[in-house]
Structures are given as structure tokens and as C-alpha cells.
Amino acid sequence: MVFRVLTIGMLWLGSFAVQAADMASLIGHAMEDLEVKASDAPYSRTIERMFIGYDSTGKPKVGIAHREIESFKPITGVVIVHKTADGFILHEAHFPDIGKIKNAKDRKQVLAILKQFKGIPFDPHAEKSAVDGLTGATRYGIKTSGYLNYMARRTALEMEALPNWPKKNP
């Protein structure tokens, strides 16, 4: 019995380590060759943390925001925003800990949302979402879409503001 409890506890703790590693890997890959600065945690009530990557001239190029989103299980939602000469692009969204949703049908339904959040140009000053509507979305899908849109918009606005955040340790 003790061995069983110990094993379950180790697996549970291991899942947090994998989630942290996935986030670090995601951020590292998206921010390759950029100087990364990080907001305080939490950034706000709605966004857990935000990261901005600056090029060698000090211009923001990539922004990342993440938060926990209530779905079939609580999962982490991440948006990656790129700043280009033409404006902002919602490059992509991720759920690095999607494995928390064990049911394949539910997991597939949640992952389907991400297809809409890829390579979308948007204006953070406009009063509309980067991705407007999701056909056949569940209540979780609608809520998730709202959070991802909000995080993308806030990230872009923060990139414009050039915040004075501390450099993120490698």
C-alpha cells in the first residue's frame, strides 16, 4: 500500500516536471536568438505570465503569454505572437499539457481549436478578436477561444509598450 501511494505521488510530481519542461522548451524554441524578458507572475488576473523576445537592436519580435484554462481538465493555454513590419501575427497557440485530458475524443476536440489560431494577422487596437468564431464550439471551446484571443491582444499591446521587465535567466 505504501509503495502504491509513493508510486502515484512520484508520477503526479513527475507530471509537473514534464509540464514545466514543455513550457521551457516551447519558450526556448520560440525565443531562439532573442533576449527574453519576463513579466512578474502573475502578470494579471487573466494572464499568468508573459515573455517578450527582443532582437539585437532592442525591438520586440516575439511575445508569449500563458494561463490555465478550464477545459475537460484544467490545461495551460499558450499564445505566441510575432511582430512583423506589417503588424502583429498570432503565430500559433498551444496546450503543452494536453496529455492531462485522457479521453481521446475530448483531447481531439480541444486540439481542434488550435487550428483556428495559426498565422492570423490582427490589430490589437481593433475592438475585435483575432479569431472571430468557432463553428460548432462547445462552451469550453468558446471560453478557450476568448482567453486565447485576449492573451494575443494583450501580448501585442505589451510588445508595443516596451515594458521594463527583468531579463529571464537562461
Short mmCIF file of C-alpha atoms in Angstrom, two decimals:
data_model
loop_
_atom_site.label_atom_id
_atom_site.label_comp_id
_atom_site.label_asym_id
_atom_site.label_seq_id
_atom_site.Cartn_x
_atom_site.Cartn_y
_atom_site.Cartn_z
CA MET A 1 0.00 0.00 0.00
CA VAL A 2 2.78 2.45 0.91
CA PHE A 3 4.64 1.58 -2.30
CA ARG A 4 1.46 2.23 -4.31
CA VAL A 5 0.90 5.66 -2.72
CA LEU A 6 4.57 6.52 -3.21
CA THR A 7 4.41 5.50 -6.89
CA ILE A 8 1.27 7.55 -7.51
CA GLY A 9 2.86 10.53 -5.75
CA MET A 10 6.02 10.28 -7.85
CA LEU A 11 4.01 10.08 -11.08
CA TRP A 12 1.96 13.10 -10.02
CA LEU A 13 5.08 15.14 -9.22
CA GLY A 14 6.68 13.96 -12.45
CA SER A 15 3.77 15.33 -14.46
CA PHE A 16 4.51 18.82 -13.12
CA ALA A 17 8.16 18.48 -14.12
CA VAL A 18 7.14 17.42 -17.65
CA GLN A 19 4.73 20.38 -17.90
CA ALA A 20 7.45 22.81 -16.78
CA ALA A 21 9.91 21.24 -19.23
CA ASP A 22 7.37 21.52 -22.07
CA MET A 23 6.78 25.22 -21.29
CA ALA A 24 10.52 25.91 -21.08
CA SER A 25 11.08 24.07 -24.37
CA LEU A 26 8.23 25.94 -26.05
CA ILE A 27 9.53 29.31 -24.87
CA GLY A 28 13.13 28.43 -25.73
CA HIS A 29 12.19 27.34 -29.25
CA ALA A 30 10.01 30.40 -29.95
CA MET A 31 12.56 32.83 -28.49
CA GLU A 32 15.67 31.36 -30.11
CA ASP A 33 18.40 34.01 -30.63
CA LEU A 34 16.35 36.68 -28.82
CA GLU A 35 16.89 38.41 -25.49
CA VAL A 36 13.95 37.30 -23.36
CA LYS A 37 12.33 39.42 -20.68
CA ALA A 38 9.60 38.11 -18.38
CA SER A 39 6.75 39.78 -16.55
CA ASP A 40 6.03 39.19 -12.90
CA ALA A 41 3.96 36.12 -12.14
CA PRO A 42 1.07 36.64 -12.20
CA TYR A 43 1.04 39.25 -14.95
CA SER A 44 -2.65 39.91 -14.27
CA ARG A 45 -5.79 38.13 -13.07
CA THR A 46 -6.26 36.74 -16.56
CA ILE A 47 -2.69 36.03 -17.70
CA GLU A 48 -0.31 34.04 -15.56
CA ARG A 49 2.90 35.22 -17.20
CA MET A 50 4.15 36.94 -20.32
CA PHE A 51 7.50 36.80 -22.11
CA ILE A 52 8.82 39.15 -24.78
CA GLY A 53 11.80 38.39 -27.02
CA TYR A 54 13.88 41.30 -28.33
CA ASP A 55 16.28 41.28 -31.26
CA SER A 56 19.84 42.65 -31.07
CA THR A 57 18.58 46.20 -31.73
CA GLY A 58 16.13 46.04 -28.82
CA LYS A 59 12.98 45.70 -30.90
CA PRO A 60 10.31 43.24 -29.72
CA LYS A 61 9.91 40.34 -32.14
CA VAL A 62 8.06 37.56 -30.27
CA GLY A 63 5.63 37.63 -27.36
CA ILE A 64 4.28 34.68 -25.39
CA ALA A 65 1.51 34.62 -22.82
CA HIS A 66 0.07 31.69 -20.89
CA ARG A 67 -2.62 30.85 -18.38
CA GLU A 68 -4.52 27.89 -17.05
CA ILE A 69 -7.76 27.29 -18.95
CA GLU A 70 -10.65 25.22 -17.66
CA SER A 71 -11.49 22.58 -20.22
CA PHE A 72 -12.37 18.94 -19.71
CA LYS A 73 -9.43 19.22 -17.27
CA PRO A 74 -7.50 22.39 -16.38
CA ILE A 75 -4.81 22.81 -19.06
CA THR A 76 -2.29 25.51 -19.92
CA GLY A 77 -3.10 27.73 -22.89
CA VAL A 78 -0.19 29.48 -24.62
CA VAL A 79 -0.22 32.05 -27.42
CA ILE A 80 2.79 33.08 -29.49
CA VAL A 81 2.60 36.48 -31.21
CA HIS A 82 5.11 37.74 -33.78
CA LYS A 83 5.67 41.39 -34.62
CA THR A 84 6.49 41.98 -38.28
CA ALA A 85 6.93 45.06 -40.46
CA ASP A 86 3.26 44.68 -41.44
CA GLY A 87 1.94 44.35 -37.88
CA PHE A 88 1.13 41.54 -35.49
CA ILE A 89 0.55 37.90 -36.31
CA LEU A 90 -0.98 35.38 -33.97
CA HIS A 91 1.65 32.81 -34.93
CA GLU A 92 0.12 29.90 -33.02
CA ALA A 93 -1.45 28.66 -29.83
CA HIS A 94 -0.52 25.57 -27.81
CA PHE A 95 -1.70 23.37 -24.96
CA PRO A 96 1.63 21.95 -23.73
CA ASP A 97 -0.05 19.78 -21.10
CA ILE A 98 -2.89 18.47 -23.30
CA GLY A 99 -1.99 14.98 -22.04
CA LYS A 100 -3.93 15.78 -18.87
CA ILE A 101 -7.07 15.12 -20.90
CA LYS A 102 -7.03 11.33 -21.06
CA ASN A 103 -10.16 10.83 -23.18
CA ALA A 104 -9.01 10.85 -26.84
CA LYS A 105 -12.30 12.29 -28.13
CA ASP A 106 -12.20 15.19 -25.65
CA ARG A 107 -8.49 15.81 -26.34
CA LYS A 108 -9.13 15.88 -30.11
CA GLN A 109 -12.00 18.34 -29.61
CA VAL A 110 -9.76 20.69 -27.60
CA LEU A 111 -6.88 20.41 -30.07
CA ALA A 112 -9.24 21.29 -32.94
CA ILE A 113 -9.48 24.81 -31.51
CA LEU A 114 -5.77 25.36 -32.17
CA LYS A 115 -6.16 25.02 -35.94
CA GLN A 116 -8.02 28.35 -35.98
CA PHE A 117 -5.20 30.11 -34.09
CA LYS A 118 -2.36 29.81 -36.58
CA GLY A 119 -0.85 32.53 -38.77
CA ILE A 120 -3.61 35.11 -38.19
CA PRO A 121 -2.72 38.80 -38.73
CA PHE A 122 -4.54 41.07 -36.29
CA ASP A 123 -4.70 44.62 -34.98
CA PRO A 124 -4.51 44.72 -31.18
CA HIS A 125 -6.18 48.15 -31.18
CA ALA A 126 -9.26 46.94 -33.05
CA GLU A 127 -12.30 46.06 -31.00
CA LYS A 128 -12.49 42.55 -32.40
CA SER A 129 -10.85 39.19 -31.82
CA ALA A 130 -8.03 37.80 -33.94
CA VAL A 131 -10.15 34.67 -34.44
CA ASP A 132 -13.84 35.56 -34.54
CA GLY A 133 -15.87 32.41 -34.25
CA LEU A 134 -15.53 28.70 -33.88
CA THR A 135 -18.08 26.63 -35.76
CA GLY A 136 -19.71 24.02 -33.54
CA ALA A 137 -17.71 25.08 -30.50
CA THR A 138 -18.61 23.77 -27.06
CA ARG A 139 -18.85 26.03 -24.03
CA TYR A 140 -15.23 25.10 -23.30
CA GLY A 141 -14.24 25.97 -26.85
CA ILE A 142 -15.90 29.36 -26.73
CA LYS A 143 -14.31 30.18 -23.37
CA THR A 144 -10.89 28.94 -24.54
CA SER A 145 -11.14 30.98 -27.72
CA GLY A 146 -11.92 34.08 -25.68
CA TYR A 147 -8.88 33.57 -23.47
CA LEU A 148 -6.54 32.89 -26.40
CA ASN A 149 -7.77 35.99 -28.25
CA TYR A 150 -7.43 38.14 -25.14
CA MET A 151 -3.91 36.87 -24.43
CA ALA A 152 -2.83 37.55 -28.03
CA ARG A 153 -4.19 41.10 -27.91
CA ARG A 154 -2.62 41.89 -24.51
CA THR A 155 0.71 40.42 -25.61
CA ALA A 156 0.78 42.61 -28.73
CA LEU A 157 -0.12 45.73 -26.73
CA GLU A 158 2.60 44.94 -24.19
CA MET A 159 5.12 44.46 -27.01
CA GLU A 160 4.26 47.97 -28.24
CA ALA A 161 4.60 49.39 -24.73
CA LEU A 162 8.19 48.10 -24.36
CA PRO A 163 7.90 47.17 -20.67
CA ASN A 164 10.91 47.37 -18.39
CA TRP A 165 10.86 43.75 -17.23
CA PRO A 166 13.89 41.89 -15.96
CA LYS A 167 15.84 39.65 -18.31
CA LYS A 168 14.83 35.99 -18.00
CA ASN A 169 17.59 33.73 -16.75
CA PRO A 170 18.58 31.03 -19.24
#
